[in-house]
Short mmCIF file of C-alpha atoms and ligand atoms in Angstrom, two decimals:
data_model
loop_
_atom_site.label_atom_id
_atom_site.label_comp_id
_atom_site.label_asym_id
_atom_site.label_seq_id
_atom_site.Cartn_x
_atom_site.Cartn_y
_atom_site.Cartn_z
CA UNK X 300 7.50 -51.92 -17.86
CA UNK X 301 4.76 -50.46 -15.67
CA UNK X 302 5.15 -49.69 -11.96
CA UNK X 303 2.63 -50.10 -9.18
CA UNK X 304 3.09 -48.23 -5.90
CA UNK X 305 1.22 -49.80 -2.99
CA UNK X 306 0.16 -46.93 -0.73
CA UNK X 307 -2.49 -48.58 1.42
CA UNK X 308 -1.09 -47.91 4.90
CA UNK X 309 -3.29 -46.40 7.58
CA UNK X 310 -0.64 -44.98 9.92
CA UNK X 311 -1.77 -47.09 12.91
CA UNK X 312 1.81 -47.73 14.06
CA UNK X 313 2.88 -44.11 13.66
CA UNK X 314 0.47 -42.73 16.31
CA UNK X 315 -0.55 -40.37 13.55
CA UNK X 316 -3.91 -39.41 12.14
CA UNK X 317 -2.34 -39.22 8.69
CA UNK X 318 -1.03 -42.32 6.97
CA UNK X 319 2.77 -42.34 6.96
CA UNK X 320 3.01 -42.21 3.15
CA UNK X 321 1.72 -38.61 3.39
CA UNK X 322 4.03 -37.51 6.22
CA UNK X 323 7.13 -35.59 5.21
CA UNK X 324 10.82 -36.41 5.43
CA UNK X 325 13.14 -33.55 4.57
CA UNK X 326 10.14 -31.40 3.63
CA UNK X 327 8.74 -33.86 1.11
CA UNK X 328 5.97 -36.47 1.46
CA UNK X 329 7.27 -40.04 1.70
CA UNK X 330 5.01 -41.09 -1.19
CA UNK X 331 6.44 -38.37 -3.44
CA UNK X 332 10.00 -39.50 -2.70
CA UNK X 333 9.13 -43.12 -3.57
CA UNK X 334 7.38 -41.97 -6.75
CA UNK X 335 10.38 -39.88 -7.84
CA UNK X 336 12.69 -42.88 -7.62
CA UNK X 337 10.29 -45.11 -9.59
CA UNK X 338 9.56 -42.47 -12.23
CA UNK X 339 13.31 -42.01 -12.78
CA UNK X 340 13.65 -45.52 -14.27
CA UNK X 341 14.16 -44.94 -17.97
CA UNK X 342 11.93 -47.71 -19.31
CA UNK X 343 8.93 -47.16 -17.03
CA UNK X 344 5.85 -46.39 -19.18
CA UNK X 345 3.28 -45.70 -16.48
CA UNK X 346 2.99 -45.56 -12.68
CA UNK X 347 -0.21 -46.64 -10.92
CA UNK X 348 -0.56 -45.72 -7.23
CA UNK X 349 -3.10 -47.77 -5.24
CA UNK X 350 -4.54 -45.98 -2.19
CA UNK X 351 -7.40 -46.18 0.29
CA UNK X 352 -10.40 -44.39 -1.22
CA UNK X 353 -10.25 -41.60 1.37
CA UNK X 354 -6.72 -40.64 0.25
CA UNK X 355 -6.93 -40.82 -3.53
CA UNK X 356 -7.64 -37.09 -3.85
CA UNK X 357 -4.74 -36.13 -1.56
CA UNK X 358 -2.34 -38.29 -3.57
CA UNK X 359 -3.60 -36.73 -6.81
CA UNK X 360 -2.91 -33.28 -5.36
CA UNK X 361 0.67 -34.26 -4.44
CA UNK X 362 1.31 -35.92 -7.79
CA UNK X 363 -0.27 -33.02 -9.66
CA UNK X 364 2.22 -30.50 -8.28
CA UNK X 365 5.00 -31.95 -10.41
CA UNK X 366 5.13 -32.71 -14.10
CA UNK X 367 6.14 -36.28 -14.72
CA UNK X 368 7.80 -37.75 -17.75
CA UNK X 369 5.44 -40.75 -17.44
CA UNK X 370 1.68 -40.85 -16.79
CA UNK X 371 0.90 -41.31 -13.07
CA UNK X 372 -2.50 -42.74 -12.15
CA UNK X 373 -3.93 -42.70 -8.59
CA UNK X 374 -6.53 -45.43 -8.07
CA UNK X 375 -8.55 -46.90 -5.24
CA UNK X 376 -7.00 -50.05 -3.80
CA UNK X 377 -8.62 -52.98 -2.03
CA UNK X 378 -8.94 -54.22 1.55
CA UNK X 379 -5.51 -55.90 1.43
CA UNK X 380 -2.18 -55.06 -0.18
CA UNK X 381 -2.53 -58.10 -2.44
CA UNK X 382 -5.96 -57.00 -3.65
CA UNK X 383 -4.75 -53.39 -4.06
CA UNK X 384 -1.90 -54.54 -6.28
CA UNK X 385 -4.25 -56.77 -8.28
CA UNK X 386 -6.65 -53.87 -8.87
CA UNK X 387 -3.84 -51.48 -9.77
CA UNK X 388 -2.52 -53.94 -12.34
CA UNK X 389 -6.05 -54.15 -13.74
CA UNK X 390 -5.89 -50.40 -14.41
CA UNK X 391 -2.34 -50.42 -15.81
CA UNK X 392 -1.32 -50.40 -19.44
CA UNK X 393 -0.11 -53.63 -21.02
CA UNK X 394 3.57 -54.27 -20.31
CA UNK X 395 6.17 -57.03 -20.33
CA UNK X 396 7.23 -56.45 -16.70
CA UNK X 397 5.44 -55.16 -13.61
CA UNK X 398 7.41 -53.54 -10.80
CA UNK X 399 5.69 -53.22 -7.41
CA UNK X 400 7.11 -50.81 -4.85
CA UNK X 401 6.06 -49.75 -1.35
CA UNK X 402 5.04 -46.10 -1.00
CA UNK X 403 6.83 -46.10 2.35
CA UNK X 404 10.25 -47.06 0.96
CA UNK X 405 11.37 -43.61 -0.17
CA UNK X 406 15.13 -44.25 -0.29
CA UNK X 407 15.50 -47.09 -2.80
CA UNK X 408 18.09 -46.00 -5.34
CA UNK X 409 16.98 -46.18 -8.94
CA UNK X 410 20.10 -48.30 -9.64
CA UNK X 411 18.78 -51.05 -7.32
CA UNK X 412 15.40 -50.88 -9.04
CA UNK X 413 17.11 -51.44 -12.39
CA UNK X 414 19.02 -54.47 -11.01
CA UNK X 415 15.71 -55.98 -9.86
CA UNK X 416 14.20 -55.32 -13.30
CA UNK X 417 17.10 -56.97 -15.08
CA UNK X 418 16.90 -60.05 -12.83
CA UNK X 419 13.12 -60.30 -13.33
CA UNK X 420 13.61 -60.16 -17.07
CA UNK X 421 16.06 -63.02 -16.81
CA UNK X 422 14.36 -65.23 -14.19
CA UNK X 423 10.69 -64.23 -14.34
CA UNK X 424 10.54 -62.75 -10.84
CA UNK X 425 13.09 -60.96 -8.64
CA UNK X 426 13.21 -59.12 -5.33
CA UNK X 427 15.89 -57.27 -3.32
CA UNK X 428 16.90 -59.11 -0.15
CA UNK X 429 19.33 -58.55 2.71
CA UNK X 430 20.68 -61.26 5.03
CA UNK X 431 19.05 -61.29 8.45
CA UNK X 432 21.49 -60.28 11.19
CA UNK X 433 19.27 -61.03 14.21
CA UNK X 434 18.56 -64.57 15.29
CA UNK X 435 15.05 -65.46 14.13
CA UNK X 436 12.98 -67.92 16.15
CA UNK X 437 9.68 -69.60 15.50
CA UNK X 438 7.59 -68.90 18.61
CA UNK X 439 4.30 -70.42 19.78
CA UNK X 440 1.21 -68.34 20.56
CA UNK X 441 2.00 -68.76 24.25
CA UNK X 442 5.49 -67.31 23.79
CA UNK X 443 7.61 -70.47 23.77
CA UNK X 444 10.45 -70.79 21.29
CA UNK X 445 9.67 -73.71 19.02
CA UNK X 446 12.46 -73.81 16.47
CA UNK X 447 15.51 -71.92 15.26
CA UNK X 448 15.67 -71.78 11.46
CA UNK X 449 19.28 -71.64 10.24
CA UNK X 450 20.11 -67.96 9.85
CA UNK X 451 22.17 -68.37 6.67
CA UNK X 452 18.92 -69.30 4.92
CA UNK X 453 17.03 -66.21 6.13
CA UNK X 454 16.73 -62.93 4.25
CA UNK X 455 14.60 -59.82 4.71
CA UNK X 456 12.74 -59.08 1.51
CA UNK X 457 12.39 -55.48 0.36
CA UNK X 458 10.65 -53.80 -2.55
CA UNK X 459 10.59 -53.06 -5.45
CA UNK X 460 9.58 -56.54 -6.54
CA UNK X 461 9.46 -57.20 -10.22
CA UNK X 462 7.82 -59.95 -12.27
CA UNK X 463 7.04 -60.77 -15.82
CA UNK X 464 3.53 -59.47 -16.27
CA UNK X 465 1.96 -62.87 -17.08
CA UNK X 466 3.57 -64.53 -14.05
CA UNK X 467 2.33 -61.94 -11.55
CA UNK X 468 -1.18 -61.64 -13.00
CA UNK X 469 -1.67 -65.42 -13.06
CA UNK X 470 -0.32 -65.81 -9.49
CA UNK X 471 -2.58 -63.06 -8.11
CA UNK X 472 -5.65 -64.48 -9.82
CA UNK X 473 -4.86 -67.98 -8.58
CA UNK X 474 -4.32 -66.72 -5.02
CA UNK X 475 -7.60 -64.82 -5.16
CA UNK X 476 -9.53 -67.91 -6.25
CA UNK X 477 -7.83 -70.12 -3.64
CA UNK X 478 -8.07 -67.53 -0.85
CA UNK X 479 -4.29 -67.46 -0.34
CA UNK X 480 -2.98 -64.31 1.34
CA UNK X 481 0.72 -63.48 1.00
CA UNK X 482 2.52 -60.64 2.72
CA UNK X 483 4.18 -59.53 -0.52
CA UNK X 484 4.25 -60.35 -4.23
CA UNK X 485 7.21 -62.72 -3.88
CA UNK X 486 5.19 -64.90 -1.46
CA UNK X 487 2.25 -65.09 -3.84
CA UNK X 488 4.39 -65.79 -6.90
CA UNK X 489 6.36 -68.50 -5.11
CA UNK X 490 3.14 -70.02 -3.71
CA UNK X 491 1.82 -70.17 -7.27
CA UNK X 492 4.83 -72.26 -8.23
CA UNK X 493 7.08 -69.73 -9.98
CA UNK X 494 10.71 -69.33 -8.93
CA UNK X 495 11.67 -65.99 -7.39
CA UNK X 496 15.30 -64.84 -7.42
CA UNK X 497 16.93 -62.37 -5.08
CA UNK X 498 19.35 -59.54 -5.79
CA UNK X 499 21.32 -57.87 -2.97
CA UNK X 500 19.12 -55.23 -1.34
CA UNK X 501 20.29 -52.05 0.38
CA UNK X 502 20.35 -51.23 4.09
CA UNK X 503 19.22 -47.69 3.28
CA UNK X 504 16.11 -49.01 1.49
CA UNK X 505 14.16 -48.86 4.76
CA UNK X 506 10.42 -49.19 5.16
CA UNK X 507 8.99 -46.26 7.11
CA UNK X 508 6.99 -48.04 9.80
CA UNK X 509 7.66 -46.52 13.22
CA UNK X 510 8.10 -42.87 14.32
CA UNK X 511 11.83 -43.59 14.77
CA UNK X 512 12.11 -44.38 11.06
CA UNK X 513 11.59 -40.69 10.27
CA UNK X 514 14.78 -39.86 12.16
CA UNK X 515 16.64 -42.63 10.34
CA UNK X 516 15.22 -41.21 7.11
CA UNK X 517 16.63 -37.77 7.90
CA UNK X 518 20.04 -39.38 8.46
CA UNK X 519 19.83 -41.18 5.14
CA UNK X 520 18.91 -37.90 3.41
CA UNK X 521 21.81 -36.08 5.03
CA UNK X 522 24.16 -38.81 3.81
CA UNK X 523 25.15 -39.61 7.39
CA UNK X 524 24.02 -43.25 7.21
CA UNK X 525 27.45 -44.44 6.11
CA UNK X 526 26.88 -44.54 2.35
CA UNK X 527 28.73 -41.26 2.13
CA UNK X 528 31.21 -41.69 4.92
CA UNK X 529 34.25 -40.34 3.06
CA UNK X 530 35.41 -36.94 4.40
CA UNK X 531 35.37 -35.38 0.90
CA UNK X 532 31.75 -36.43 0.42
CA UNK X 533 30.79 -35.16 3.88
CA UNK X 534 32.35 -31.79 3.08
CA UNK X 535 30.39 -31.69 -0.13
CA UNK X 536 26.99 -32.44 1.38
CA UNK X 537 26.91 -29.95 4.27
CA UNK X 538 27.74 -26.26 4.38
CA UNK X 539 27.49 -23.72 7.17
CA UNK X 540 26.73 -20.04 6.68
CA UNK X 541 26.97 -17.02 8.97
CA UNK X 542 25.20 -13.66 8.82
CA UNK X 543 25.38 -10.49 10.90
CA UNK X 544 23.49 -7.21 10.55
CA UNK X 545 23.30 -3.85 12.36
CA UNK X 546 20.73 -1.06 12.09
CA UNK X 547 20.44 2.15 14.07
CA UNK X 548 17.35 2.95 16.15
CA UNK X 549 15.65 6.20 15.16
CA UNK X 550 12.36 7.93 15.88
CA UNK X 551 9.56 7.83 13.34
CA UNK X 552 10.29 4.36 12.01
CA UNK X 553 8.50 1.04 12.75
CA UNK X 554 10.49 -1.65 14.56
CA UNK X 555 10.31 -4.86 12.52
CA UNK X 556 12.21 -8.02 13.49
CA UNK X 557 11.60 -11.40 11.90
CA UNK X 558 8.68 -9.83 10.05
CA UNK X 559 6.93 -8.91 13.33
CA UNK X 560 6.04 -5.28 13.96
CA UNK X 561 6.99 -4.65 17.57
CA UNK X 562 5.46 -1.74 19.52
CA UNK X 563 8.33 0.59 20.56
CA UNK X 564 9.05 4.31 20.58
CA UNK X 565 11.77 3.89 17.94
CA UNK X 566 12.37 1.81 14.85
CA UNK X 567 15.29 0.67 12.72
CA UNK X 568 16.73 2.94 10.06
CA UNK X 569 17.27 1.47 6.62
CA UNK X 570 16.30 1.38 2.99
CA UNK X 571 13.92 -1.60 3.31
CA UNK X 572 11.97 -2.26 6.51
CA UNK X 573 15.45 -2.63 8.14
CA UNK X 574 14.56 -6.01 9.65
CA UNK X 575 18.02 -6.83 11.03
CA UNK X 576 17.06 -10.37 12.05
CA UNK X 577 15.75 -11.32 8.61
CA UNK X 578 18.77 -9.68 6.98
CA UNK X 579 21.13 -11.76 9.13
CA UNK X 580 19.27 -14.93 8.12
CA UNK X 581 19.47 -13.95 4.43
CA UNK X 582 23.22 -13.44 4.76
CA UNK X 583 23.69 -16.77 6.58
CA UNK X 584 21.89 -18.64 3.77
CA UNK X 585 23.71 -16.77 1.01
CA UNK X 586 26.98 -17.28 2.86
CA UNK X 587 26.47 -21.04 3.21
CA UNK X 588 25.86 -21.28 -0.53
CA UNK X 589 28.75 -18.87 -1.25
CA UNK X 590 26.41 -16.61 -3.19
CA UNK X 591 27.61 -13.27 -1.82
CA UNK X 592 25.56 -11.12 0.55
CA UNK X 593 22.22 -9.40 0.78
CA UNK X 594 23.66 -6.07 -0.47
CA UNK X 595 24.70 -7.75 -3.70
CA UNK X 596 21.27 -9.25 -4.35
CA UNK X 597 19.07 -6.40 -3.05
CA UNK X 598 21.13 -3.18 -3.38
CA UNK X 599 20.15 -0.04 -1.42
CA UNK X 600 20.48 1.87 -4.68
CA UNK X 601 17.43 0.07 -6.06
CA UNK X 602 14.32 2.23 -5.43
CA UNK X 603 12.06 -0.83 -5.77
CA UNK X 604 13.46 -2.16 -2.48
CA UNK X 605 12.47 0.96 -0.51
CA UNK X 606 10.46 -0.02 2.60
CA UNK X 607 10.04 -3.55 1.22
CA UNK X 608 9.26 -6.25 3.80
CA UNK X 609 12.48 -8.17 4.29
CA UNK X 610 10.61 -11.49 4.43
CA UNK X 611 10.23 -11.03 0.67
CA UNK X 612 14.02 -10.89 0.39
CA UNK X 613 14.22 -14.08 2.43
CA UNK X 614 11.77 -15.87 0.11
CA UNK X 615 13.92 -14.90 -2.85
CA UNK X 616 17.09 -15.92 -1.06
CA UNK X 617 15.57 -19.34 -0.36
CA UNK X 618 14.88 -19.75 -4.10
CA UNK X 619 18.42 -18.71 -5.00
CA UNK X 620 19.92 -21.11 -2.48
CA UNK X 621 17.69 -23.95 -3.72
CA UNK X 622 18.55 -23.19 -7.33
CA UNK X 623 22.20 -23.50 -6.34
CA UNK X 624 21.42 -27.07 -5.18
CA UNK X 625 21.07 -26.57 -1.41
CA UNK X 626 18.33 -27.43 1.05
CA UNK X 627 18.00 -25.52 4.34
CA UNK X 628 18.50 -27.84 7.31
CA UNK X 629 18.28 -25.37 10.19
CA UNK X 630 18.84 -21.76 11.14
CA UNK X 631 19.80 -20.39 14.56
CA UNK X 632 19.73 -16.68 15.38
CA UNK X 633 20.42 -14.23 18.19
CA UNK X 634 19.12 -10.66 18.39
CA UNK X 635 21.19 -8.18 20.42
CA UNK X 636 18.93 -5.48 21.85
CA UNK X 637 18.80 -3.71 25.19
CA UNK X 638 15.13 -2.78 24.74
CA UNK X 639 12.28 -3.56 24.08
CA UNK X 640 11.58 -6.98 25.57
CA UNK X 641 11.34 -9.36 22.62
CA UNK X 642 10.26 -12.66 24.16
CA UNK X 643 6.50 -12.15 23.50
CA UNK X 644 7.21 -11.88 19.76
CA UNK X 645 9.70 -14.66 19.24
CA UNK X 646 7.32 -17.48 18.34
CA UNK X 647 5.81 -15.30 15.61
CA UNK X 648 9.29 -14.43 14.34
CA UNK X 649 10.12 -18.15 14.13
CA UNK X 650 6.88 -18.85 12.31
CA UNK X 651 7.48 -16.01 9.83
CA UNK X 652 11.05 -17.04 9.09
CA UNK X 653 10.08 -20.72 8.76
CA UNK X 654 7.27 -19.85 6.38
CA UNK X 655 9.51 -17.68 4.21
CA UNK X 656 12.16 -20.42 4.05
CA UNK X 657 9.54 -23.19 3.69
CA UNK X 658 11.01 -25.27 6.47
CA UNK X 659 9.32 -26.67 9.59
CA UNK X 660 9.27 -24.21 12.50
CA UNK X 661 11.35 -26.60 14.60
CA UNK X 662 14.23 -25.93 12.19
CA UNK X 663 14.29 -22.24 13.10
CA UNK X 664 15.53 -20.81 16.39
CA UNK X 665 15.25 -17.17 17.50
CA UNK X 666 16.99 -16.00 20.67
CA UNK X 667 17.71 -12.58 22.11
CA UNK X 668 20.12 -11.07 24.56
CA UNK X 669 20.85 -7.66 25.99
CA UNK X 670 24.46 -6.59 26.06
CA UNK X 671 24.28 -5.60 29.75
CA UNK X 672 24.38 -1.96 28.75
CA UNK X 673 27.64 -2.35 26.87
CA UNK X 674 28.24 -1.54 23.18
CA UNK X 675 25.99 0.38 20.84
CA UNK X 676 23.13 -2.08 21.32
CA UNK X 677 23.41 -1.72 25.08
CA UNK X 678 23.27 2.06 24.82
CA UNK X 679 20.11 1.77 22.68
CA UNK X 680 21.76 3.25 19.59
CA UNK X 681 20.80 0.29 17.48
CA UNK X 682 19.88 -3.40 17.26
CA UNK X 683 21.93 -6.17 15.68
CA UNK X 684 21.30 -9.78 14.83
CA UNK X 685 23.43 -12.79 14.06
CA UNK X 686 22.48 -16.02 12.34
CA UNK X 687 24.00 -19.33 11.36
CA UNK X 688 22.48 -21.68 8.81
CA UNK X 689 23.20 -25.27 7.88
CA UNK X 690 22.67 -26.22 4.24
CA UNK X 691 22.66 -29.75 2.87
CA UNK X 692 23.09 -30.81 -0.72
CA UNK X 693 19.64 -31.27 -2.22
CA UNK X 694 18.74 -34.60 -3.79
CA UNK X 695 19.26 -34.63 -7.52
CA UNK X 696 15.84 -34.05 -9.07
MG1 MG B 1406 20.38 -4.84 6.98
#
């Protein structure tokens, strides 16, 4: 079997300069997510991705970052989806079955893909379909309802769509000669006279079309879309972590918080750069993953850590947390300091922390408060920071 991924979208409906297949959900391009699911099918021999010419290089860069079990080819598509698929098939290796998937359907489970494959093998052509729940009307150009097709006969058709190779190639060639334009492969194959069977599709197999779909996508990733509604599963997919750190203020040391060097007459005492904020974030991440604390991973007794920038610790902590199977969802922090005023530096702190954790800046919050002159922070003896982090179970690779 060979797979074709149709990635021809322009992003017109997303109000975005970049086509939606290149935008990220959960820190990963939509196209890459779709490719991962397709490449995970055991009997796929090759994947061909058809793209607008202007985006072939970008897709190659994304694909090239990962090593794939199967060869992945990025090729220039045509002016329509149908023509793009036809050209992609022309570049594909010979195969008994051809599976066509939308680049903007990143959440189709590999198990559904295999069901479609099995049905195509049996019937010649198969597609996933879900019953329509809205009433569907035929409407005139002037906006008058003309007819109400019986709803029990109506299904929304998803991808991947799979056909015996000879059936799909012949149908596409015939449609090209006759000038027939279908909105998907199943339309073209049926128009050409071949039966197409349906298998039950999945509600989570959404097509990313509108900006709202990115929010729905995040819900699907977090498992909150209902597929994983059991309390045990919920407990297993999300974890919270907390971190707290104190350092004393002394003369002759730089003041570094969130990787930003802040002009002040004193700085924080410590073995590393004593960045209390970054230390609290490290502890929150390690805590969420139950991996111990920063002292365990970067001991004071280690001379190599002397005066080290703490953002380097945070980068390592992110790797450790990811290796343990967790993805960082968001981090919220509070710095407790009587002086100096920190608000001018907070955006840079957020940017530094986000960069070190490789998450979008909107997932990182930095706040600060005085303690109204109370406590050690209020008396200017030191600065402390607290952080909470939410981790979600990473997708199996
Ligand atoms: Mg510390």
